[in-house]
PDB file of C-alpha atoms in Angstrom:
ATOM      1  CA  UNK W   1       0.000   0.000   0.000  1.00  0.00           C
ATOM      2  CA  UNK W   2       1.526   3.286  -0.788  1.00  0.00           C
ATOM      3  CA  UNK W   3       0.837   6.813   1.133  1.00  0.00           C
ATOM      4  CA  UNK W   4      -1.455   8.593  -1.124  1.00  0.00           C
ATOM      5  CA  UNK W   5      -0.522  12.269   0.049  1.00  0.00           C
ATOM      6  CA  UNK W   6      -3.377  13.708  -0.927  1.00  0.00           C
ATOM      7  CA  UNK W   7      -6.243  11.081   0.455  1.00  0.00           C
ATOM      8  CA  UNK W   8      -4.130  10.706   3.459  1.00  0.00           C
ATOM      9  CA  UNK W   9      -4.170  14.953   4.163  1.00  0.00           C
ATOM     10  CA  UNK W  10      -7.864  14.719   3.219  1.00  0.00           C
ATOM     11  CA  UNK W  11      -8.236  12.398   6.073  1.00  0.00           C
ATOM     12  CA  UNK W  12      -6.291  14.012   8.749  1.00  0.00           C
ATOM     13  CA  UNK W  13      -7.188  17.550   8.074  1.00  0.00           C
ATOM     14  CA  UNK W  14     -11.001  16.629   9.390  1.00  0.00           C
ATOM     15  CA  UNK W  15      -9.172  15.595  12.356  1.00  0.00           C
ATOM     16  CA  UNK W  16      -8.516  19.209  13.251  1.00  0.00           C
ATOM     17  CA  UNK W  17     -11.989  19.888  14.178  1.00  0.00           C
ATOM     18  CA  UNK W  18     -11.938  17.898  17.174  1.00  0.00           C
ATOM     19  CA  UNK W  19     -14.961  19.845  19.217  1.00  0.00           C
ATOM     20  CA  UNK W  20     -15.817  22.640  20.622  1.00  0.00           C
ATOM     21  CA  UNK W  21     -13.962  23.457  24.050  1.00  0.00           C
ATOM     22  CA  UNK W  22     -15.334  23.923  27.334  1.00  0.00           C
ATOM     23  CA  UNK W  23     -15.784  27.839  28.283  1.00  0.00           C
ATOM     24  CA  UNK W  24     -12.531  28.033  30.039  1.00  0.00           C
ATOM     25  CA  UNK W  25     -10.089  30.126  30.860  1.00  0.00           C
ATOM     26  CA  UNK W  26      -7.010  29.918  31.459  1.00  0.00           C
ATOM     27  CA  UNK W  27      -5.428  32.248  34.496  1.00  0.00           C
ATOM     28  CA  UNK W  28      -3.575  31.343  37.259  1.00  0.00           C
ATOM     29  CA  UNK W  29      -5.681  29.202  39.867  1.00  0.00           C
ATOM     30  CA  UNK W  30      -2.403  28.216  41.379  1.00  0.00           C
ATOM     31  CA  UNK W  31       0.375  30.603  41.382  1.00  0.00           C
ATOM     32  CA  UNK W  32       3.700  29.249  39.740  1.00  0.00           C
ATOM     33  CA  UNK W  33       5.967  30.016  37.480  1.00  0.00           C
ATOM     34  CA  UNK W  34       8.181  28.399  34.502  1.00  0.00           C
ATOM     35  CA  UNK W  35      11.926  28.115  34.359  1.00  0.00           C
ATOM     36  CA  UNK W  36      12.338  31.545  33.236  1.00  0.00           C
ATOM     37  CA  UNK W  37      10.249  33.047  36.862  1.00  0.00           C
ATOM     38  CA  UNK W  38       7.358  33.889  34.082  1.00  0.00           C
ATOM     39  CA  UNK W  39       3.864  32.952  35.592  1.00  0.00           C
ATOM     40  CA  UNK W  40       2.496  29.632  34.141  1.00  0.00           C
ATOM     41  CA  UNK W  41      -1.166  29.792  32.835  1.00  0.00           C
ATOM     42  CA  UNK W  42      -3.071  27.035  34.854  1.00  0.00           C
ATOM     43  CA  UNK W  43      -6.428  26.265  36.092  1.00  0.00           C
ATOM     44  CA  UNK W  44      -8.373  23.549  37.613  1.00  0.00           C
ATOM     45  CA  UNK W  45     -10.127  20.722  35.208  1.00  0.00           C
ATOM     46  CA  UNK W  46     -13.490  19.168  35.741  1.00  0.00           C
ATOM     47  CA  UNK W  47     -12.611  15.641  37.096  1.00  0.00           C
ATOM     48  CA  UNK W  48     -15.164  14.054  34.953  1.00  0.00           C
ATOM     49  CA  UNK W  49     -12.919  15.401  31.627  1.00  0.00           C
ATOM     50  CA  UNK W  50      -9.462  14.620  33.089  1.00  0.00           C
ATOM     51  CA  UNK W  51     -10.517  10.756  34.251  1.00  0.00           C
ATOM     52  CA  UNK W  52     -11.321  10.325  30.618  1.00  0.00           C
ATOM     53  CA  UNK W  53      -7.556  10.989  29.723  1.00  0.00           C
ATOM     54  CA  UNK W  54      -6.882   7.202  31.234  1.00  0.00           C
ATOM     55  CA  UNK W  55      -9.364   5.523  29.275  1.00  0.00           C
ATOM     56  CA  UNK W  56      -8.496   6.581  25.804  1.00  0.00           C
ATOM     57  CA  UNK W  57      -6.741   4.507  23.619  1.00  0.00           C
ATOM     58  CA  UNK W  58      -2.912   4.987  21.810  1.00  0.00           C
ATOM     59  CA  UNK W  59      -1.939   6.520  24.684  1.00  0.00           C
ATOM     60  CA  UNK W  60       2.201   6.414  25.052  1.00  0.00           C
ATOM     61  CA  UNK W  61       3.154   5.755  28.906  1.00  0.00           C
ATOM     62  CA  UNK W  62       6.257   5.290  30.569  1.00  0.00           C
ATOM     63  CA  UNK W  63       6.732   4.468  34.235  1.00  0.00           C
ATOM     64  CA  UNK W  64       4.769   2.303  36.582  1.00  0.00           C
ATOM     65  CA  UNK W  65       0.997   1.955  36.585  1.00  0.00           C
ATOM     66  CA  UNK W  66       0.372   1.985  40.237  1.00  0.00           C
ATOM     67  CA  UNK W  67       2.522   5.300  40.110  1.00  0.00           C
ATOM     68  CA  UNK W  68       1.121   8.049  42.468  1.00  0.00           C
ATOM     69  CA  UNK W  69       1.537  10.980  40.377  1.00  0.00           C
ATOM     70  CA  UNK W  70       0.704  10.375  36.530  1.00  0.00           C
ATOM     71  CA  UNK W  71       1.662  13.632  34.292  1.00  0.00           C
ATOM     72  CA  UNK W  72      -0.316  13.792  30.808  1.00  0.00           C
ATOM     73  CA  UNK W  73       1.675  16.058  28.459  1.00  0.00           C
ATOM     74  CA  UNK W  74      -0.206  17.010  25.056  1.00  0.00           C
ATOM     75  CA  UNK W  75       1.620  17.579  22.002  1.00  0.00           C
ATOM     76  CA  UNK W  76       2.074  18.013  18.369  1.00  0.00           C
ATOM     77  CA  UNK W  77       5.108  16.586  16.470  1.00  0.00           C
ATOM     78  CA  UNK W  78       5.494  20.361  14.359  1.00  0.00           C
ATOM     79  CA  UNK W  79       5.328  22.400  17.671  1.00  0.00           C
ATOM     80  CA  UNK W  80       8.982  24.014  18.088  1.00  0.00           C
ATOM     81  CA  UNK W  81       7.914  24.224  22.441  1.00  0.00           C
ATOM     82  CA  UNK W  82       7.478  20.661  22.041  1.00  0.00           C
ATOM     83  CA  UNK W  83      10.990  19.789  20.797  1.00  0.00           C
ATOM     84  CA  UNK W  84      12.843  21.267  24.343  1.00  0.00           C
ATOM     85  CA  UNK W  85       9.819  19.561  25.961  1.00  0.00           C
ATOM     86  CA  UNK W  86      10.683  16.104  24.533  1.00  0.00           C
ATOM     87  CA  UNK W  87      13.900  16.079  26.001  1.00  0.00           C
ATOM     88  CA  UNK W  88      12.862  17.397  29.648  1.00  0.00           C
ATOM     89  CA  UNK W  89      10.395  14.854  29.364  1.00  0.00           C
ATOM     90  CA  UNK W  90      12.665  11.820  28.843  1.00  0.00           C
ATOM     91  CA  UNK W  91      15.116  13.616  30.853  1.00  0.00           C
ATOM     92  CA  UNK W  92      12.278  13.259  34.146  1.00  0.00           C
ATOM     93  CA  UNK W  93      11.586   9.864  33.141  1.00  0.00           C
ATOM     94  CA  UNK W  94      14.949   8.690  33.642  1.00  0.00           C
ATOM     95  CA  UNK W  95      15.456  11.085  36.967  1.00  0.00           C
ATOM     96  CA  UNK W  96      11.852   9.716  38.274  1.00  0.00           C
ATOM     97  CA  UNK W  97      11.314   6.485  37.798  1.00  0.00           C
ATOM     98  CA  UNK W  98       8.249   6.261  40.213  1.00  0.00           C
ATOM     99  CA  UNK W  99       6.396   8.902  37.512  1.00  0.00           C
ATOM    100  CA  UNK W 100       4.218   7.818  35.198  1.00  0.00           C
ATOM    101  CA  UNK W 101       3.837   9.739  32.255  1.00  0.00           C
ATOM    102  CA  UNK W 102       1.350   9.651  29.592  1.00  0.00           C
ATOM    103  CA  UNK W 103       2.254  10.794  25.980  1.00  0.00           C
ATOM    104  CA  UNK W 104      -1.177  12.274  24.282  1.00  0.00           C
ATOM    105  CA  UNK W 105      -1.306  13.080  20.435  1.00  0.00           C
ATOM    106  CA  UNK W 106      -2.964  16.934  19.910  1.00  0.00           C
ATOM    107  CA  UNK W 107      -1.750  17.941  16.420  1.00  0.00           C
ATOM    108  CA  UNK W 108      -3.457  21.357  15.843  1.00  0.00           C
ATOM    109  CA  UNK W 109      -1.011  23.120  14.366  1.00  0.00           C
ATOM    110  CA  UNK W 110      -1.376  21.673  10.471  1.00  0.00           C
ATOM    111  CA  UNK W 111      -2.184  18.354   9.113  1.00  0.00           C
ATOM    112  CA  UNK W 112       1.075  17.090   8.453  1.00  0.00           C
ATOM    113  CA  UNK W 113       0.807  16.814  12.724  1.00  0.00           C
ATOM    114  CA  UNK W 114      -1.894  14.733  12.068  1.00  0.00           C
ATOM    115  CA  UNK W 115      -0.518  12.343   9.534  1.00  0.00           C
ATOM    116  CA  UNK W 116       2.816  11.970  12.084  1.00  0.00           C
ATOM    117  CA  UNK W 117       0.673  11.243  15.225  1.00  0.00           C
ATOM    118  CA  UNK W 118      -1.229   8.393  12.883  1.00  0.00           C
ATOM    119  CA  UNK W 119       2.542   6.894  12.112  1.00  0.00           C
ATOM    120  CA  UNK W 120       3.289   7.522  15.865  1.00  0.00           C
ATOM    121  CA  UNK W 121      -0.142   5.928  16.734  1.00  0.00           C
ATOM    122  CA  UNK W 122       0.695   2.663  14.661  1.00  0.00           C
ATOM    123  CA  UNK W 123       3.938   2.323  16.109  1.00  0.00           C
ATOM    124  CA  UNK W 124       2.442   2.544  19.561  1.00  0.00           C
ATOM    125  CA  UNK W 125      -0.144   0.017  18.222  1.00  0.00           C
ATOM    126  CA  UNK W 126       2.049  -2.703  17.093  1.00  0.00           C
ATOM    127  CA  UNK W 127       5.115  -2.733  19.239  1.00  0.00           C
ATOM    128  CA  UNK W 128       4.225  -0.657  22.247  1.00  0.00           C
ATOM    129  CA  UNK W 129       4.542   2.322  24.372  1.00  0.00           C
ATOM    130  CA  UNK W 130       8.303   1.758  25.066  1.00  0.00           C
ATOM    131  CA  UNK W 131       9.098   1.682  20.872  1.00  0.00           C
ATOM    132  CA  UNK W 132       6.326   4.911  20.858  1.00  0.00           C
ATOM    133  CA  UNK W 133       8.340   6.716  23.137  1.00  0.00           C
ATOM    134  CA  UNK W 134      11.416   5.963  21.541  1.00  0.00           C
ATOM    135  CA  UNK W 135       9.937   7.233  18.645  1.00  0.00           C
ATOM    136  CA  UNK W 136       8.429  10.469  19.937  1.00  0.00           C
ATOM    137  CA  UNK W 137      11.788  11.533  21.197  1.00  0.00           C
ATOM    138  CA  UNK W 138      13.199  10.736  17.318  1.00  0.00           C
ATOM    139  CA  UNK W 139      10.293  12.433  15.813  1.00  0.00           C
ATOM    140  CA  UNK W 140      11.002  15.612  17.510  1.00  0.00           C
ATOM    141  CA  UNK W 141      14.415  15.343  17.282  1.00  0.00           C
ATOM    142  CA  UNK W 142      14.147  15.716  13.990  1.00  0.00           C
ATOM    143  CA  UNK W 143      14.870  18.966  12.097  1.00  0.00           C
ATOM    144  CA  UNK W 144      12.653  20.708  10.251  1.00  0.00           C
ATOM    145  CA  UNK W 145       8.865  19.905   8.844  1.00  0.00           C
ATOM    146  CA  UNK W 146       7.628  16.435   9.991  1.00  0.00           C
ATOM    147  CA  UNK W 147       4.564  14.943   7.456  1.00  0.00           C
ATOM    148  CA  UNK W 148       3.633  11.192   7.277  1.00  0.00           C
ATOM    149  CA  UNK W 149       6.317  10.310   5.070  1.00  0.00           C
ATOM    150  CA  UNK W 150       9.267  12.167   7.364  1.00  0.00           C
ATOM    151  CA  UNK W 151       7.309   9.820  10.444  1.00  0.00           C
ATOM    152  CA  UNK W 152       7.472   6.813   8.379  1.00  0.00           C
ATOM    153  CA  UNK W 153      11.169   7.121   7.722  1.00  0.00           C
ATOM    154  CA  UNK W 154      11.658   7.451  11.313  1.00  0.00           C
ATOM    155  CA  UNK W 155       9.262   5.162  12.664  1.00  0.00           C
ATOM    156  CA  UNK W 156      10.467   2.046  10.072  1.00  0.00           C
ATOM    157  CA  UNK W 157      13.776   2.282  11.814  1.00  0.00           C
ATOM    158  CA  UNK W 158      11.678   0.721  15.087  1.00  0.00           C
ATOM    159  CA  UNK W 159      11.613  -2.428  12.660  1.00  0.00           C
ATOM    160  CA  UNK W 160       8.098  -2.681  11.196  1.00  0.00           C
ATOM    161  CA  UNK W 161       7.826  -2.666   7.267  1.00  0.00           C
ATOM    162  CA  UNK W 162       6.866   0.716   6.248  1.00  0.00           C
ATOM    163  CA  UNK W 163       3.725  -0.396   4.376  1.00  0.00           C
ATOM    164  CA  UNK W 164       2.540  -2.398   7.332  1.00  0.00           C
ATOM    165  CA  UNK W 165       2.933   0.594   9.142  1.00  0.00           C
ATOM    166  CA  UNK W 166       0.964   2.819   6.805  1.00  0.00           C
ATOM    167  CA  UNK W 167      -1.946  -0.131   6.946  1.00  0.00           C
ATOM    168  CA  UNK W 168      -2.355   0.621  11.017  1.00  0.00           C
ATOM    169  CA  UNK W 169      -1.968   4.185  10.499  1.00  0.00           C
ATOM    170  CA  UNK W 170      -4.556   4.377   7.825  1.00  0.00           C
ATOM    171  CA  UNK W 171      -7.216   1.977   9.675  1.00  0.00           C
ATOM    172  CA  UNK W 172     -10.159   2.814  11.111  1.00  0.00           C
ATOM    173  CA  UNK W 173      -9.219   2.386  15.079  1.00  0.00           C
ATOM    174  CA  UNK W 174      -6.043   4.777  14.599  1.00  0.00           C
ATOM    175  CA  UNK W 175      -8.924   7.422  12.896  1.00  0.00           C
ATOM    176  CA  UNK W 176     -10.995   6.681  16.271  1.00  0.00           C
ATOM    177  CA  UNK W 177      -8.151   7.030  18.708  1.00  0.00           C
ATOM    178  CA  UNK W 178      -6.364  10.226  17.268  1.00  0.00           C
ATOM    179  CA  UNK W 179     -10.261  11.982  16.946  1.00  0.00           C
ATOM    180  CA  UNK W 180     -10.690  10.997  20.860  1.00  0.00           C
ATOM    181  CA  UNK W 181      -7.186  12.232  21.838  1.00  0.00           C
ATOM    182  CA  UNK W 182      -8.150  15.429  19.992  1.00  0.00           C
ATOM    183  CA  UNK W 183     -11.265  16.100  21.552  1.00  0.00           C
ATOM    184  CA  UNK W 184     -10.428  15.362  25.005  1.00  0.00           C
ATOM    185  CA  UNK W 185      -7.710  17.949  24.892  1.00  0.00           C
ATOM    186  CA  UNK W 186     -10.122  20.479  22.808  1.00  0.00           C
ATOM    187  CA  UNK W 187     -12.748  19.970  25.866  1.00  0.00           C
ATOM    188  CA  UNK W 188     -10.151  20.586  28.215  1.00  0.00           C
ATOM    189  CA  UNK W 189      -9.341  23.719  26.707  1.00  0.00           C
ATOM    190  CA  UNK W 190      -5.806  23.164  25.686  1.00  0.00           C
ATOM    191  CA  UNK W 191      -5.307  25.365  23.399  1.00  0.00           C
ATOM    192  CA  UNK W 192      -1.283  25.288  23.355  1.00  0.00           C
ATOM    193  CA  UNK W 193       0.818  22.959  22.699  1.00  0.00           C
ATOM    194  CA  UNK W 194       2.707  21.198  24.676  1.00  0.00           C
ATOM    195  CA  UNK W 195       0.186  21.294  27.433  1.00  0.00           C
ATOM    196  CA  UNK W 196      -0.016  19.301  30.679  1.00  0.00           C
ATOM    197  CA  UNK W 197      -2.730  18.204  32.755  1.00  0.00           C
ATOM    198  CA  UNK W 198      -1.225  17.217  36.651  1.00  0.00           C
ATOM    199  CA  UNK W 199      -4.005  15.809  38.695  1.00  0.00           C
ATOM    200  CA  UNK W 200      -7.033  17.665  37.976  1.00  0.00           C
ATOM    201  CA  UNK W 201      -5.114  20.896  36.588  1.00  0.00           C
ATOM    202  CA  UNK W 202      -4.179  21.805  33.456  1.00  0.00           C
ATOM    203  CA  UNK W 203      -1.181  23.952  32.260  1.00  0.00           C
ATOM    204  CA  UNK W 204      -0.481  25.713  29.147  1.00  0.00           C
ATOM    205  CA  UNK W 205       2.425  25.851  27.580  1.00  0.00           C
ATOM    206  CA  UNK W 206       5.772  23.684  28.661  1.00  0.00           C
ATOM    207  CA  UNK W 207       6.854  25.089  32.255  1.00  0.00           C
ATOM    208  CA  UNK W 208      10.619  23.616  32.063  1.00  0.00           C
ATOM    209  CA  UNK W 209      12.682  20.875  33.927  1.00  0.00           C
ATOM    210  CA  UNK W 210      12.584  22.447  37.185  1.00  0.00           C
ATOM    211  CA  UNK W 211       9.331  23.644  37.666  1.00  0.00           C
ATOM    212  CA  UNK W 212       7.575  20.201  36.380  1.00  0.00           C
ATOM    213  CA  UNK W 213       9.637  18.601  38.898  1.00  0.00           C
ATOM    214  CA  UNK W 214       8.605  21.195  41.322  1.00  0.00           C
ATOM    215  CA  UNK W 215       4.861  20.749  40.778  1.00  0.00           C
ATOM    216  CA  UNK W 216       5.324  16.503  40.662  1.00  0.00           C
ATOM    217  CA  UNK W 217       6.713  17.018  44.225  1.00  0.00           C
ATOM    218  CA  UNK W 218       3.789  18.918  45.281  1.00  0.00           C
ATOM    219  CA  UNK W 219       1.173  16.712  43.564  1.00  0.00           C
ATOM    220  CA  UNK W 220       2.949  13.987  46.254  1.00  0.00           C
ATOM    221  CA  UNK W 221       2.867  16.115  49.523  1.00  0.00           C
ATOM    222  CA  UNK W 222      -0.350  18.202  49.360  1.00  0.00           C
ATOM    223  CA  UNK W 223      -2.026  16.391  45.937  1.00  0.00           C
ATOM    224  CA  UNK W 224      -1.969  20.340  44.465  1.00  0.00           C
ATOM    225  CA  UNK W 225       0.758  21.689  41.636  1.00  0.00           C
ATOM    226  CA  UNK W 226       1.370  24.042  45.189  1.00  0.00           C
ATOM    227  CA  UNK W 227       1.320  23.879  48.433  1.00  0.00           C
ATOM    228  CA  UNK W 228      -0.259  26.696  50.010  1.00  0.00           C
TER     229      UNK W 228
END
């Protein structure tokens, strides 16, 4: 089977219109700031949104499922934020190894995102979240524009046949699984990318090294991004 370019941005672009967000928005509920002492924009999620997070499907995750603290980040594979935040992100999971963290697709910025997260999505399907996360970090370690064909090259080195992979990418259940990624994060109202949702808050925008780890430790002593 070979990627038709065309039907396959057809496809994704419809993707894109994931739902129409909660009216939320965005201050400061808790007040903390990024790496650089600038405040980060955060605010508290309705539970019944953010418990849907664990149930949906093609979800990467690294770190132990009985883990106390579980830290969703959402991303797209052409957002420059999310390049720094892919390599603070592997960078906690090998510092933390009692964090669990959950790797959700949100490719708003263009529909080459879209076709990548499908590639991403099939790799996660047939080998795993441990060869998905491998490939995220490859993916946005990657310079320059990454389409479907840029996310096959990458994604064949993992050791699937590049037309097997465009079979699971182009199926029906990675359609269903990207949509429902989408419009979980559209409901949650995050509108940036990368975002994170801690717990029951949500964060836009990627915070840095130091304050992630700062908020994980607080999620553990007070169950809050900050202790008051």
């Amino acid at each position: 089977m070979t990627l038709d370019r065309r039907r396959f941005l057809a496809a994704t672009a419809a993707l894109g219109l994931a739902g129409p967000a909660l009216a939320q928005s965005y201050g400061q509920t808790y007040k903390v700031d990024n790496d650089d002492g600038r405040p980060i924009a955060n605010m508290r999620l309705p539970g019944e949104i953010t418990g849907q997070i664990a149930e949906l499907k093609g979800v990467t995750y690294i770190g132990p499922r009985d883990a106390e603290v579980v830290l969703y980040e959402f991303f797209d594979y052409n957002c420059p934020y999310c390049r720094q935040a892919a390599a603070d992100i592997a960078a906690l999971a090998a510092s933390d190894p009692s964090l669990r963290i959950g790797l959700v697709n949100n490719p708003i910025l263009s529909p080459m995102s879209a076709q990548a997260a499908k590639v991403a999505l099939a790799v996660q399907r047939k080998l795993g979240s441990a060869a998905a996360f491998k490939v995220y970090g490859q993916l946005l370690g990657t310079p320059g524009k990454i389409d479907g064909l840029k996310a096959l090259e990458v994604a064949a080195r993992a050791g699937v046949p590049r037309a097997e992979l465009e079979s699971i990418g182009d199926s029906e259940e990675i359609r269903q699984a990207l949509s429902a990624q989408m419009h979980v994060a559209a409901n949650l109202g995050l509108t940036a990318t990368p975002s994170y949702v801690l717990g029951n808050t949500g964060m836009l925008g990627h915070p840095g090294p130091k304050a992630l780890a700062r908020m994980i430790a607080a999620m553990r002593r007070c169950d809050q991004i900050a202790c008051g």
